[in-house]
Structures are given as C-alpha cells and as structure tokens.
Short mmCIF file of C-alpha atoms in Angstrom, two decimals:
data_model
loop_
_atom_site.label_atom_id
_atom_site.label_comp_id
_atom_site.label_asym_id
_atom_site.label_seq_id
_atom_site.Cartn_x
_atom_site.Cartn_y
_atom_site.Cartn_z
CA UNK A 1 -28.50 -47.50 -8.09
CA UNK A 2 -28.76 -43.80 -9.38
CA UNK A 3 -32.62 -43.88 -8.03
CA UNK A 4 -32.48 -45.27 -5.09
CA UNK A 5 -33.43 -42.76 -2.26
CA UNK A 6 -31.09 -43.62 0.25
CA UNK A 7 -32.73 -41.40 3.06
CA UNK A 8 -35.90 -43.54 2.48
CA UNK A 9 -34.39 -46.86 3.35
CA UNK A 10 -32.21 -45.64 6.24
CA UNK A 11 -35.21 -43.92 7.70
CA UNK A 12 -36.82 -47.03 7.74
CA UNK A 13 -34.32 -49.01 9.32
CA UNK A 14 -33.86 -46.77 11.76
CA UNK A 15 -37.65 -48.05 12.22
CA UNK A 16 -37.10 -51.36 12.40
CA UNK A 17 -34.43 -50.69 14.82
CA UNK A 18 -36.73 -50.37 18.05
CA UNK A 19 -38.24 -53.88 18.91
CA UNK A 20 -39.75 -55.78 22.13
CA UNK A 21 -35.73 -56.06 23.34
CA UNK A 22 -35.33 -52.29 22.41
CA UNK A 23 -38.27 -50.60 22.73
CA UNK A 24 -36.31 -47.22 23.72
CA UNK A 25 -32.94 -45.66 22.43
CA UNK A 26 -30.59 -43.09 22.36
CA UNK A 27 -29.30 -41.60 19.35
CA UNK A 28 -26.16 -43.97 19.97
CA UNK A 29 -28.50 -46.92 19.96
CA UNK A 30 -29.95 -46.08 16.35
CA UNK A 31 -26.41 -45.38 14.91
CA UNK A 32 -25.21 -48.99 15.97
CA UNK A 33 -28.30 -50.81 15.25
CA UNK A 34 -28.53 -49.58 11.59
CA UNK A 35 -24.81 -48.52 10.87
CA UNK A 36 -25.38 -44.91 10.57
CA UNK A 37 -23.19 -41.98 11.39
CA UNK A 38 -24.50 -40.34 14.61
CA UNK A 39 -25.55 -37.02 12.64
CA UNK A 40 -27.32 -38.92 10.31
CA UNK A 41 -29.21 -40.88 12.43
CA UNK A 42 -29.92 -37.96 14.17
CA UNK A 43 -31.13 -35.98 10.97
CA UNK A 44 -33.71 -39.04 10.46
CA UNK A 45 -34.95 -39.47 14.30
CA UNK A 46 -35.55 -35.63 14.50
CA UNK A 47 -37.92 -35.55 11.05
CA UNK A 48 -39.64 -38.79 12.32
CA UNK A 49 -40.03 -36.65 15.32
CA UNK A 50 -41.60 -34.01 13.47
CA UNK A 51 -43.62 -36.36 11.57
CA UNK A 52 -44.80 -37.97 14.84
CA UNK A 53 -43.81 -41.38 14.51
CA UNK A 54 -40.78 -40.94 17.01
CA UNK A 55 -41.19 -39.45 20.52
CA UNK A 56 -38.65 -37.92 22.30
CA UNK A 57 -38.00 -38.33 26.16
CA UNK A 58 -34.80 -36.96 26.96
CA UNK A 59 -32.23 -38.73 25.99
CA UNK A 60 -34.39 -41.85 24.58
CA UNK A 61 -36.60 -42.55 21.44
CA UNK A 62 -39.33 -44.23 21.31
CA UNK A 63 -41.86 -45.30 18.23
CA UNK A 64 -45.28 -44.01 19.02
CA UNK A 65 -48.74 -45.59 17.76
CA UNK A 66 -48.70 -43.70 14.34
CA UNK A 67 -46.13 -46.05 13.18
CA UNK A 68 -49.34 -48.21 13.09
CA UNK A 69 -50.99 -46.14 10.39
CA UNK A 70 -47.60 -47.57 7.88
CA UNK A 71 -48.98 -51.06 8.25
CA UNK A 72 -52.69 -50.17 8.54
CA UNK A 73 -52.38 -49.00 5.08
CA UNK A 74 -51.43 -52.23 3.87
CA UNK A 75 -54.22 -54.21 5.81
CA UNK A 76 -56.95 -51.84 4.57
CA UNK A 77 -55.70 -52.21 1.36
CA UNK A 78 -56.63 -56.12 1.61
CA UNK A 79 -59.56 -56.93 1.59
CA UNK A 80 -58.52 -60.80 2.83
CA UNK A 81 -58.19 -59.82 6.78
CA UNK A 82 -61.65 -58.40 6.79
CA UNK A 83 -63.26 -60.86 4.99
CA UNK A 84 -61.74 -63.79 6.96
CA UNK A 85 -62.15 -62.15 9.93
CA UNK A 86 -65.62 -63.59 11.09
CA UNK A 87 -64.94 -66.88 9.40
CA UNK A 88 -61.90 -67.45 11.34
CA UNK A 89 -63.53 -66.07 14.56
CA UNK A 90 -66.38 -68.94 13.78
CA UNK A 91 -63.54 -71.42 13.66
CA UNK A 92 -61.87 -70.69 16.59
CA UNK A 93 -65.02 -70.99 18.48
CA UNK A 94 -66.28 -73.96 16.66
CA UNK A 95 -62.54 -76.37 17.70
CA UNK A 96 -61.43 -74.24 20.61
CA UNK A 97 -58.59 -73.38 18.69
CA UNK A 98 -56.25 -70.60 17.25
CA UNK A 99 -56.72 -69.95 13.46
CA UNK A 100 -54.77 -67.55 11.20
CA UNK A 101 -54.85 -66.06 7.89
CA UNK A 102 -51.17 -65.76 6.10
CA UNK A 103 -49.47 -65.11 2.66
CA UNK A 104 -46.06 -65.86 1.34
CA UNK A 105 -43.69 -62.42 1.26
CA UNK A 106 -39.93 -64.10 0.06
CA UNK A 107 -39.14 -66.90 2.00
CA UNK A 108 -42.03 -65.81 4.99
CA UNK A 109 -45.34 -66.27 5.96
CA UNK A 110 -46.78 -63.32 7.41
CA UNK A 111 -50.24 -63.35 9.49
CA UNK A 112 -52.71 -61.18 8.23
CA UNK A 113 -55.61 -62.08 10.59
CA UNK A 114 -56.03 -64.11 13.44
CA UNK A 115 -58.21 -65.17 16.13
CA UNK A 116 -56.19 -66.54 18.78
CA UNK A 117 -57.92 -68.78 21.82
CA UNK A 118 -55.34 -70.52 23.78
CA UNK A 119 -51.14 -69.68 23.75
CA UNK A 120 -49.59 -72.31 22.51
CA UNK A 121 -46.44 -70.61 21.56
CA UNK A 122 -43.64 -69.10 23.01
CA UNK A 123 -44.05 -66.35 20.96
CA UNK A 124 -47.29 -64.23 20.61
CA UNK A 125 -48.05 -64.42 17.65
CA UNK A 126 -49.41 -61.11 15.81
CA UNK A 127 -50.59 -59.29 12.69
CA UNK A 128 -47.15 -58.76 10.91
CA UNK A 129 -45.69 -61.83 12.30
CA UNK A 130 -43.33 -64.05 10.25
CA UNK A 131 -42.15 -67.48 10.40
CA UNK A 132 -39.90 -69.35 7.97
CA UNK A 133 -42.48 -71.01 5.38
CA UNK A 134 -40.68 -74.40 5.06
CA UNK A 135 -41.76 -75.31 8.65
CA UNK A 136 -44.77 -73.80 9.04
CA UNK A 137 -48.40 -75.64 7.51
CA UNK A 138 -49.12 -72.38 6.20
CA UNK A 139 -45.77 -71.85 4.30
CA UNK A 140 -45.86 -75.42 3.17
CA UNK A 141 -49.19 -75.08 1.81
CA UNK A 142 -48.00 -71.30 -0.12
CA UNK A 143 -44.76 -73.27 -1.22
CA UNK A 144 -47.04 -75.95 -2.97
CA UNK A 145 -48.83 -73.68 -4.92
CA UNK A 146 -45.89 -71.61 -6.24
CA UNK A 147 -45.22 -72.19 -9.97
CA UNK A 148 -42.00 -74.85 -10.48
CA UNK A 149 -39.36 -72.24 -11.51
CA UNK A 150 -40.43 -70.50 -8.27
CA UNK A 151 -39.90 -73.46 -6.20
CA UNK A 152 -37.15 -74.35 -7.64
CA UNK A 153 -35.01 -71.07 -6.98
CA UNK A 154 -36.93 -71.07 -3.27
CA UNK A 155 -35.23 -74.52 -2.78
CA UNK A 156 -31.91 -73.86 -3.69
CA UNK A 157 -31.60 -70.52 -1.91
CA UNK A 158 -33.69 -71.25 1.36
CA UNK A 159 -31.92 -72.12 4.49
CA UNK A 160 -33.48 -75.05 6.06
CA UNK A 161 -32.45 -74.83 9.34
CA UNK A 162 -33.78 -77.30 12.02
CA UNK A 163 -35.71 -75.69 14.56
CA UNK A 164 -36.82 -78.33 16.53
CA UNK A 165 -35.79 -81.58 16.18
CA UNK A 166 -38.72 -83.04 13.91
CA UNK A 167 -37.90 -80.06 10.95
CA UNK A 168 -37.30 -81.07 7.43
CA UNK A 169 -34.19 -79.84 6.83
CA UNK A 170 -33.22 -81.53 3.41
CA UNK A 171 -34.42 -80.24 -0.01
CA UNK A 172 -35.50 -83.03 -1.77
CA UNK A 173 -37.60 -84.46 1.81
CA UNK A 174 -38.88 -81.00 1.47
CA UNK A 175 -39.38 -81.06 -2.25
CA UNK A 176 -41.12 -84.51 -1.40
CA UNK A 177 -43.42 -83.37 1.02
CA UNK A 178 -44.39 -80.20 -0.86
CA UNK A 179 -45.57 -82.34 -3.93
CA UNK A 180 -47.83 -84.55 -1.34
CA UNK A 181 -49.07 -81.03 -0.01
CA UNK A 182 -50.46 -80.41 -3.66
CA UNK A 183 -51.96 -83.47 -4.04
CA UNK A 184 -54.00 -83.70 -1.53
CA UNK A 185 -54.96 -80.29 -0.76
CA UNK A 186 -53.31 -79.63 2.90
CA UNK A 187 -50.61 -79.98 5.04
CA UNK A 188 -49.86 -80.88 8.59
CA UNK A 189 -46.81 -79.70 10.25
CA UNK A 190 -46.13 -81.75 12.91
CA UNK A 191 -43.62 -80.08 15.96
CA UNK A 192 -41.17 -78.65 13.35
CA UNK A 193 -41.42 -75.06 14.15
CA UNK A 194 -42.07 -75.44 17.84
CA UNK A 195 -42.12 -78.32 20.03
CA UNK A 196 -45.83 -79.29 21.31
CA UNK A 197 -46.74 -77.04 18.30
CA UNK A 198 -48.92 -79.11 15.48
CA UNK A 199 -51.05 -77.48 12.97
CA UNK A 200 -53.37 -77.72 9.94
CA UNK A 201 -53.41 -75.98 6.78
CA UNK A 202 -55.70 -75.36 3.53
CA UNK A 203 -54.80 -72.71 0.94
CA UNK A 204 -57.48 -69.93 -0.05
CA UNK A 205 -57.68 -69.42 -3.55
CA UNK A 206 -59.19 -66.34 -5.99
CA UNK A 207 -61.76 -67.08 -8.44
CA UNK A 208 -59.15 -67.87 -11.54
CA UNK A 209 -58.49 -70.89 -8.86
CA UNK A 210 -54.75 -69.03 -7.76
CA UNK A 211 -53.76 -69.53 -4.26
CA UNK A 212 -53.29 -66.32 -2.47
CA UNK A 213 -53.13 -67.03 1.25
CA UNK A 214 -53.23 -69.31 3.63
CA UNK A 215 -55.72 -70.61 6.72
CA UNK A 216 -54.15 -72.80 9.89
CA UNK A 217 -55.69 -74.12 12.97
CA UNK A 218 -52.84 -74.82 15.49
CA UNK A 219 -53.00 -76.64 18.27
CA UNK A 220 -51.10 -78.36 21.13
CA UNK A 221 -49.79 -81.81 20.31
CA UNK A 222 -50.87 -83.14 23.72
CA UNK A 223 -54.41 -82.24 23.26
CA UNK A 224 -54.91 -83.75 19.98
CA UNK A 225 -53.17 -86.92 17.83
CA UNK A 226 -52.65 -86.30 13.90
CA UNK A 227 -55.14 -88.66 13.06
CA UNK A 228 -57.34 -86.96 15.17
CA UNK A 229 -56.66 -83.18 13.23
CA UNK A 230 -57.32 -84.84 10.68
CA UNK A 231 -60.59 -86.43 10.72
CA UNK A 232 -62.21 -83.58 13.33
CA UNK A 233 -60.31 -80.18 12.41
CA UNK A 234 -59.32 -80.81 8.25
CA UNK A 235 -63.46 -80.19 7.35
CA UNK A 236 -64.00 -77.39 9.08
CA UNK A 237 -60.67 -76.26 7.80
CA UNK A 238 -61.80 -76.90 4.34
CA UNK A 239 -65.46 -75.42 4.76
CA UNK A 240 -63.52 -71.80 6.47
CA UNK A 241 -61.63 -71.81 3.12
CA UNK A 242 -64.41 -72.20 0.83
CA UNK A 243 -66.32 -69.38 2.85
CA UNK A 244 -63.74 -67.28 2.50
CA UNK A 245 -63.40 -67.74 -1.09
CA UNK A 246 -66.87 -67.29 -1.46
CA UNK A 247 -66.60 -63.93 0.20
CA UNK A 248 -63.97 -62.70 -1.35
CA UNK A 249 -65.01 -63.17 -5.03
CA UNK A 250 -68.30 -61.82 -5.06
CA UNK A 251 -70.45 -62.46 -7.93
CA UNK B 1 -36.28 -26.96 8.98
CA UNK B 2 -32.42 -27.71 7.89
CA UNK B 3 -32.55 -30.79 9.66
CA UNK B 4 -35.55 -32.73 8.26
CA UNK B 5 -35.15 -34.84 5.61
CA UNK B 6 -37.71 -34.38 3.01
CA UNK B 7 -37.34 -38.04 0.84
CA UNK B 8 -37.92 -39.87 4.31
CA UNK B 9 -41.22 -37.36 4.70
CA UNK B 10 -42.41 -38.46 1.29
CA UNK B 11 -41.57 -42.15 1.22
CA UNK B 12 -43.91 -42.56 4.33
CA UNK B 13 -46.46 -40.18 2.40
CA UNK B 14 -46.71 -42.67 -0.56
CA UNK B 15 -46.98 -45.67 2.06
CA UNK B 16 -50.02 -43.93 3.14
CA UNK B 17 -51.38 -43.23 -0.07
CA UNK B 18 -52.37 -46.87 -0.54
CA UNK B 19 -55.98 -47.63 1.43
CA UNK B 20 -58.69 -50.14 1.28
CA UNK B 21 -60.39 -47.59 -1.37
CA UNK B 22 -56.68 -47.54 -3.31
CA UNK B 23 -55.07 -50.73 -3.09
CA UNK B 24 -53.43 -50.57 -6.69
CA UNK B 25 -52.45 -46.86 -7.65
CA UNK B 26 -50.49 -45.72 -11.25
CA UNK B 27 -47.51 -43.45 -10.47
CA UNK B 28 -50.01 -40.96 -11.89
CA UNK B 29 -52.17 -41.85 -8.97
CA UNK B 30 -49.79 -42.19 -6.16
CA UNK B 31 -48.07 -38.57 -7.45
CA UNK B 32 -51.77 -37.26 -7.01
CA UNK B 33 -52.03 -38.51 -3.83
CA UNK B 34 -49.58 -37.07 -2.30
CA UNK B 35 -48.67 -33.65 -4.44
CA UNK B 36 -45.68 -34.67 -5.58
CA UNK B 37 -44.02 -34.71 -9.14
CA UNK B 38 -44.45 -37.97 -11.54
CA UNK B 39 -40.64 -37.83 -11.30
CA UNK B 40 -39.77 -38.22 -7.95
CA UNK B 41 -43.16 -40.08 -6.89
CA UNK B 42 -41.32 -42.97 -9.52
CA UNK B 43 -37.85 -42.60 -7.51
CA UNK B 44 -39.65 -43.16 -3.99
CA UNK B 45 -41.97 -45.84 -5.55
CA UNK B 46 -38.98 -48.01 -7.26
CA UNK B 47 -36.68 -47.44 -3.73
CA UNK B 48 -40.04 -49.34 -2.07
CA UNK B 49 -39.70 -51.81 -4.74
CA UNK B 50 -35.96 -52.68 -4.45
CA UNK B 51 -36.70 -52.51 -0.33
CA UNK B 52 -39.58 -54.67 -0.44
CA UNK B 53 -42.39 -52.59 0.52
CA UNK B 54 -44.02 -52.25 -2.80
CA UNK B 55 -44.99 -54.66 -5.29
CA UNK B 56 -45.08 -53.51 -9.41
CA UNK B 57 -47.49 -55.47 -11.44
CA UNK B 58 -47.12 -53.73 -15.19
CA UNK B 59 -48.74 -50.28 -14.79
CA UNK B 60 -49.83 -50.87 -10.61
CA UNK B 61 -48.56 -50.40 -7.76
CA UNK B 62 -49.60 -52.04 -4.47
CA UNK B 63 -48.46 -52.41 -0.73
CA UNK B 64 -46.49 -55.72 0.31
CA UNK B 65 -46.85 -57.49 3.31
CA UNK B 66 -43.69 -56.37 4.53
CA UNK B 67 -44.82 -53.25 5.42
CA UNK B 68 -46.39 -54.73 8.23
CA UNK B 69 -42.76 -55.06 9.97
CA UNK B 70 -43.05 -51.13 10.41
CA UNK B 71 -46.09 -51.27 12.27
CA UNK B 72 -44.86 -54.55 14.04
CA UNK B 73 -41.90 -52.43 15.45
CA UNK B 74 -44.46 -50.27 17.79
CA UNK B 75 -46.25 -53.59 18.65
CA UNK B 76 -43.37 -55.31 20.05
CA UNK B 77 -41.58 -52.76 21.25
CA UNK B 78 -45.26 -52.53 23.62
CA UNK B 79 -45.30 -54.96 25.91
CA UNK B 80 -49.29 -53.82 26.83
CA UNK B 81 -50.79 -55.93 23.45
CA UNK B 82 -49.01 -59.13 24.96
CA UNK B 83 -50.05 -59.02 28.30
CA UNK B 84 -53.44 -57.52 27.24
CA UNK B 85 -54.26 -60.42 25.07
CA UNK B 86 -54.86 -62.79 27.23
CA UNK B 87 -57.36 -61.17 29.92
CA UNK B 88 -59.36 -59.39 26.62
CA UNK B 89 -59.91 -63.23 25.46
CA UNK B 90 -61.04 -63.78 28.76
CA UNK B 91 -63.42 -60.92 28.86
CA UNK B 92 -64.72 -61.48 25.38
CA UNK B 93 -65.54 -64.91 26.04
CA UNK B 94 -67.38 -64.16 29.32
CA UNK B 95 -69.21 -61.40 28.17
CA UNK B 96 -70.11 -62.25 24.71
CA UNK B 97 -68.70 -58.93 23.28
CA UNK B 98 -65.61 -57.65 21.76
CA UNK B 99 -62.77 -56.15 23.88
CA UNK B 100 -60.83 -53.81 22.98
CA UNK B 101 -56.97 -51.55 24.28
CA UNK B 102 -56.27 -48.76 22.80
CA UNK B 103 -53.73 -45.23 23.12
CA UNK B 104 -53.94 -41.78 22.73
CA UNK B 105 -52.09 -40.43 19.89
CA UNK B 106 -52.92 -36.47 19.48
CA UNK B 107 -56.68 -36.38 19.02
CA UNK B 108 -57.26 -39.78 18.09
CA UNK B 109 -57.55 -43.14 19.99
CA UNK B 110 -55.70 -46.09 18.47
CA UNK B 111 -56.34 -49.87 18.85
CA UNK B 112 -52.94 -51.50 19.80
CA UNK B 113 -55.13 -55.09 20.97
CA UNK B 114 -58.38 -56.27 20.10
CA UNK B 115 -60.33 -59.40 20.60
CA UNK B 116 -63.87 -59.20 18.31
CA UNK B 117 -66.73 -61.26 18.71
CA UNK B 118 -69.86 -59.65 17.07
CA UNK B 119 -69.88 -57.19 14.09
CA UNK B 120 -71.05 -54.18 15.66
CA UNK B 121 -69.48 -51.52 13.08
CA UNK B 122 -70.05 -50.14 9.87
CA UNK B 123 -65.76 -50.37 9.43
CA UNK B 124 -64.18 -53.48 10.30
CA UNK B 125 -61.52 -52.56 13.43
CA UNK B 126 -58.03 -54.02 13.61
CA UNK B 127 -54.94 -53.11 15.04
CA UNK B 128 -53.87 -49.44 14.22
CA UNK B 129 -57.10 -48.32 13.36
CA UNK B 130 -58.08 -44.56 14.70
CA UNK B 131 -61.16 -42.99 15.84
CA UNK B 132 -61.34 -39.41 17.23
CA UNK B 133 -60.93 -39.32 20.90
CA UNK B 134 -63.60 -37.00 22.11
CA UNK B 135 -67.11 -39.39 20.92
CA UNK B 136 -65.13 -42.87 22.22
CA UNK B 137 -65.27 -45.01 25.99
CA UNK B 138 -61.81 -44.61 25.05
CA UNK B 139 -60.71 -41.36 24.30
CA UNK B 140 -62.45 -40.55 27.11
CA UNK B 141 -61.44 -41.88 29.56
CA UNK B 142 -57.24 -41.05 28.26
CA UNK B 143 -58.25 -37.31 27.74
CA UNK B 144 -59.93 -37.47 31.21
CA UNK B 145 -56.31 -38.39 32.26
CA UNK B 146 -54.74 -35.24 30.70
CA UNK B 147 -53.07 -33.08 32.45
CA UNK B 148 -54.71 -30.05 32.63
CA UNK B 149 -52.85 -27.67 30.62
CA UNK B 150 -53.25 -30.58 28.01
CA UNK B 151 -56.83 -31.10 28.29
CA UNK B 152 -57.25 -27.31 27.89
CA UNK B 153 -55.50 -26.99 24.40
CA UNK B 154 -56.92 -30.21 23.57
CA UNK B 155 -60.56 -28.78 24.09
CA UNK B 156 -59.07 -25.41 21.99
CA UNK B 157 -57.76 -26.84 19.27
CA UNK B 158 -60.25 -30.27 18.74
CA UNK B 159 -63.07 -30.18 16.22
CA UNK B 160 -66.04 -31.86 18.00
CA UNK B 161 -68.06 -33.38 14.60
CA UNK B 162 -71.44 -34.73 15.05
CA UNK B 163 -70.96 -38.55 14.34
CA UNK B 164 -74.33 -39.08 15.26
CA UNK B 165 -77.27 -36.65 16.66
CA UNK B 166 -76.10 -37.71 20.00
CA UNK B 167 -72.78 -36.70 19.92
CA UNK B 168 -71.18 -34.17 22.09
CA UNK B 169 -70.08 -31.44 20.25
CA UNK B 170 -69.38 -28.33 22.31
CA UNK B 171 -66.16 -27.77 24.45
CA UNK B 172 -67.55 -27.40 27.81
CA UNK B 173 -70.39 -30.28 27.53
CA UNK B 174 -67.38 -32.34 27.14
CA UNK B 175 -65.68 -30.72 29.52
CA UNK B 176 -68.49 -31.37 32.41
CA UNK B 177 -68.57 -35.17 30.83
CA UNK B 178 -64.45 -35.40 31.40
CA UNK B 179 -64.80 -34.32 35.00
CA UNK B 180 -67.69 -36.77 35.45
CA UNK B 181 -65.56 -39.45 33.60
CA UNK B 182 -62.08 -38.38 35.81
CA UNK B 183 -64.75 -38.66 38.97
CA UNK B 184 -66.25 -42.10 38.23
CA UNK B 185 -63.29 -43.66 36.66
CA UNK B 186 -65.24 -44.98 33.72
CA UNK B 187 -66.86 -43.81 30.67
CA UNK B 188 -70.02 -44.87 28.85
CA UNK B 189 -70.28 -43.54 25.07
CA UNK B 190 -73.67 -44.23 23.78
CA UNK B 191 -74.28 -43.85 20.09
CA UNK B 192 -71.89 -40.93 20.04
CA UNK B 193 -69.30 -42.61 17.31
CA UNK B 194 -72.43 -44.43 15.70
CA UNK B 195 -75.79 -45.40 15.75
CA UNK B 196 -76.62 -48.78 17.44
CA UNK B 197 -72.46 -48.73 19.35
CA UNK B 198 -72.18 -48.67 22.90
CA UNK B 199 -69.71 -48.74 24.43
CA UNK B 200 -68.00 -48.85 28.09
CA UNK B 201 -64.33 -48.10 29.04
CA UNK B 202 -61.93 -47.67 32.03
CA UNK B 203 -58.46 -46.83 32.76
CA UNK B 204 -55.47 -49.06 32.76
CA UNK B 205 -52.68 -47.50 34.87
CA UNK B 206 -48.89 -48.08 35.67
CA UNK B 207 -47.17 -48.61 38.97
CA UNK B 208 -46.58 -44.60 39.45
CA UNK B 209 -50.54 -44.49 38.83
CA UNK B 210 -50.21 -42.77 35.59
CA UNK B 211 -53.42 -43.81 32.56
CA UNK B 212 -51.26 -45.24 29.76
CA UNK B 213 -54.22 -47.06 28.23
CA UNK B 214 -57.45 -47.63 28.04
CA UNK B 215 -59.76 -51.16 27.78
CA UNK B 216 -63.36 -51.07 26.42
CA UNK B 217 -66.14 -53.54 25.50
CA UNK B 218 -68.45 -52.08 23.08
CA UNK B 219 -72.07 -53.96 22.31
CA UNK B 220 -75.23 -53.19 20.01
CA UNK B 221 -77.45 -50.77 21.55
CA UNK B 222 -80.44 -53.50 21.38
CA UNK B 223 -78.59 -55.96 23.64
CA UNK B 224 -78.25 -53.79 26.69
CA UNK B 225 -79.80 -50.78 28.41
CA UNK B 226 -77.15 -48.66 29.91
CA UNK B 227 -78.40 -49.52 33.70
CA UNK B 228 -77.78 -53.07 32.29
CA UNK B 229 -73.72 -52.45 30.92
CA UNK B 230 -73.14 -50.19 33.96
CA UNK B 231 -74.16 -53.35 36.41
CA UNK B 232 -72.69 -56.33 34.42
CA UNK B 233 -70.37 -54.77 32.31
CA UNK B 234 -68.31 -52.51 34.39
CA UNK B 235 -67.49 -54.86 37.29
CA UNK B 236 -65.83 -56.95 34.87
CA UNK B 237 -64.15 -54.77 32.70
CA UNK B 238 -62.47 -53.13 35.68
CA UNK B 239 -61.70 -56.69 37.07
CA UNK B 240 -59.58 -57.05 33.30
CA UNK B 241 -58.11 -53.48 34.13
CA UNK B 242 -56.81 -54.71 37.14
CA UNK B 243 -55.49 -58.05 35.73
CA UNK B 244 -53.86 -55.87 32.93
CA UNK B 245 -52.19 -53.67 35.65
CA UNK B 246 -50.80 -56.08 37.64
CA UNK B 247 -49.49 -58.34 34.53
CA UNK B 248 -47.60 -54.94 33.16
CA UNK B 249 -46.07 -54.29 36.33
CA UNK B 250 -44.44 -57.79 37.80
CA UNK B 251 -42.87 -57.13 41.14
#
C-alpha cells in the first residue's frame, strides 16, 4: 500500500528478531531471520545502532535496555497496570498465589501486570507475554465479552490447537463454554494450556460496564481441587476486580 | 549519515510520543510531538496501524499492546530477569520490601526485574522504567564499576540535578562517594532520588568478575535508620547477589 513505510516495519522485525534463543547476531543472522538483503539489514542495525537500541560487539548485535523505553510507552500510557498493581500484590499475598492482569490483542492475551509467587510454569511468564486466549481463563473470559460478530469471525479463523491433552479444541465446545463463561461471570481453565496448570478468571470492566481486561489467579492442580478454587479463590477474585474497577473509574 | 534510515528513526519517535500524560494523541498531536510534518506523521501512524502497534479510534490514536513484543525482545533475549526473579521474591518476602535489578544504559539505570511490596514512590516503577544513575543504590554501584576512562567522561559530561536537598551534585563529591562505593562493594542512597526513599544496592557479577547488574531493596526512610539497613539489609541482599551469580553462571 502506497503509505506503508516499509523501512518502519522491517526495522522492527529486525527487532523482534533477537529473542531468549537468539539473544546475539551477526548481520547474517538478521538477514535470515527477517528475509532481508544483507545491505539492508545492515542499513537498519547500523541506525538502531545510532539510535542506541542495538549494540555492537564485533561481529554480533545485541538489543540493549532502551528497547524497553518502546514498550514502557505503552504501559505508562495505561493506567490499568498501575492501578492493579497493589490490588494484585494484595492477592497474591492473601492465596499464596500468582495473579495477572491481561487484555485481548487479536487472538492473544497479553499480561500487563503481575505479581508472581510460586513458578508454576515452564515458561516465565512476563509483562508482554502472550498466550493463545482460547485456552487460557483470561482469554476465555475476554472472548465472552466480545460482541457476537466478533466472536463469530474469532471462531472461524482461530486455530484451536490442543496443547495439552484436556484443551478444547472444537468450536462449538468452545462456543459452548464461552456462553457459560458469560453467564456466570468467570471461567476456570482446567490443565488446557499447561499440564498441572489450573486457573481462575474474572473480567474487569470500565464504568459504561465494558470489559477491558482481565484478572487470573493460577495455581498448581496438585495443590488445589476445582471445587476448592472455587469456593476459596473465586471471592477474592471477584472483590480484586471490583477494587480495581473502583480505582480505575474515579468519581 | 548515508546509511541511517530516517522513517525507522521516526517510527520509533512516534512510539515514544505516547506516555501516561498522552495516551490518545490527534495526528496534530503526535506531529507536535515529535517535529515532524502532519503528512508524514499520518504515513508512520497508519504503517503502525496496518502492523499492529497502533490502534485508530475516529480522530485518536493510542498504543496497542503489541508493542510490548519490542520491549519483550530485550527481556528474553536476558536471561538475568529469569533467574533474578526468583531470589528477588525471596528477598522481598523476607525482608518486607521491594527488590529490585536493574542496568546501566548511558546515564540512566533501568529496571529489567522487580518484585514490589510497599508503595514507596511518588511514580509507580515497572520494568523499563529509568532513573538517572548518579542519585540511585543502583547507578552507583554500575558507575562505580566503570572503567576509568568511562567514569571520567561520565563525571564530564553528566548533569548532577538536585532531586532532593540531599543530593549529590558536584563531580568530585561523587567521585569520593564512587571510590567509597568501588571500596565497600555496596551503596546506600538516602533521600538523594526522593524524600522519604532509601535505598541499598550491590553488585551482581559474571564468571570473568565483570558488574553487569545491579540488585537493590529500597524502604521508607521512617522504617529504618541507616545503621539499621546496613546490619539487616546488606547481609541479605548480598546473600541474593550471590544466589543471582551463581544461577547466571551454571557450571
């Protein structure tokens, strides 16, 4: 598209190309990982370079902390992970248990706060993390609220894969369980993004009553039945929520 | 230069423009912001959009959440958050206060892990956030670690502000309190950054003995006398440093 500033994009792929596998690599390295020509990838290294989001040892590049200030300007423009921040820290120390703040981007949830007290997961799990929504008690609970056309075209395009073997995988299950999400307020994903992984969500909404994120309290399966979650960790669940959305719309 | 590529420069530029203060800007706003034309402010804007970094709502612009996947490059392309995170929980927990890791990038310290407790602060700290180097435990302790051709142009070039009346604020004072730091292998800030923070940091090392980080606990200035931090603080924090040092560098 004639205004599309191709530089842009490639310069942030080029980015997205270092990660925990690559945290360092030569010029070569960029040019595969984002299917640039060597001199352009060069040309965009050396100006991130110059801009001081790339460092330069030799022959290896490496992001440095100022790529933080990209996503920093996103979390101070929310005012969501400062707001939850000492509700969810309350919460973690009131179960013993991790709790997060997320909200939908495409087919994602992405954490936006979190106070984490025990790994559970494989994965650490960060600021900026994602995880499919349909398997997740925070996506379910974002996927509920969307309006029906939404839900609709997220059903038909989403792949459902199975990622343990507990996932919904099927539309219409998913479509089921969705609709008994809204109804009752929460949702409990049981082992279907992780094995030994269970966890308990409630959506936060604004004062016009919209859902806009998303708060969890995950915890090992071992240490805790469903019924359990349910009776001990769904309140205090509930009452984090409703502090938060008390916070957040200030009269 | 020939070889830096101006639209990358500016894409990151309007990123930035969005803050806490800003989260919804006009293209009138965001071509303010960052001195460029209405014209091609609206080209880098709408190559967000189609990318997924910016959101359009009628006349405003805001951030998405998917700009937190350029931050989240740095992060996992570090291991030191991940293995942090575990032994700052630990020292949180047993000290009551929040712990914190952070870098030095140019004059500034910047949190890459962080485990809160207590609302100290005026400003909410996450991930990413900066403070200046020369009136933190942290920055400290890294410019302490210069070398000394480093240190020296460091000390040239820095503007020491006065935070608070306590701050240190000419070259060789901090100078004198770098060799003292370098000496001790710790620093204590007191009130320098603000009134009522105190804070306490040390060193955290690789295998060849080079500083790569640093790992603070900060309290309120009513909780603990300095004699107090220096005998129940310290032992611990360098116990975590240790932890830290030996989890980075498996044998």
């Amino acid at each position: 598209m004639a205004d599309h500033v191709q530089s842009l994009a490639r310069g942030l792929a080029v980015i997205r190309a270092f990660s925990a596998v690559s945290p360092a690599l030569t010029l070569s390295d960029v040019a595969r990982a984002t299917g640039l020509t060597r001199a352009a990838a060069r040309r965009l290294l050396l100006t991130l370079t110059d801009l001081g989001y790339v460092r330069n040892d030799g022959r290896l590049f490496s992001l440095t902390p100022r790529v933080l200030e990209l996503g920093y300007a996103y979390l101070s423009s929310l005012s969501l992970p400062e707001v939850a921040a000492p509700h969810l820290e309350r919460l973690a120390a009131d179960v013993h248990e991790s709790a997060s703040v997320a909200v939908l981007d495409g087919e994602d949830v992405v954490y936006v706060a979190r106070v984490a007290t025990a790994r559970i997961m494989r994965v650490t799990i960060s600021i900026g993390t994602r995880f499919p929504a349909y398997c997740t008690s925070m996506g379910r609970v974002l996927l509920a609220a969307l309006p029906a056309a939404a839900l609709d075209a997220y059903l038909t395009r989403a792949r459902l894969r199975p990622l343990t073997a507990r996932t919904i995988t099927q539309p219409p299950a998913l479509h089921a369980e969705l609709d008994l999400v809204r109804a009752q307020g929460w949702a409990i994903v049981d082992q279907e993004l992780e094995e030994g992984l269970r966890s308990l969500a409630v959506p936060i909404r604004d004062r016009s009553g919209t859902t806009v994120a998303a708060v969890n309290v995950s915890t090992h399966a071992s240490r805790m039945t469903l019924a359990q979650a349910r009776r001990d960790l769904l309140p205090r669940l509930q009452a984090t929520a409703t502090h938060i959305e008390a916070d957040l719309t200030p009269s």
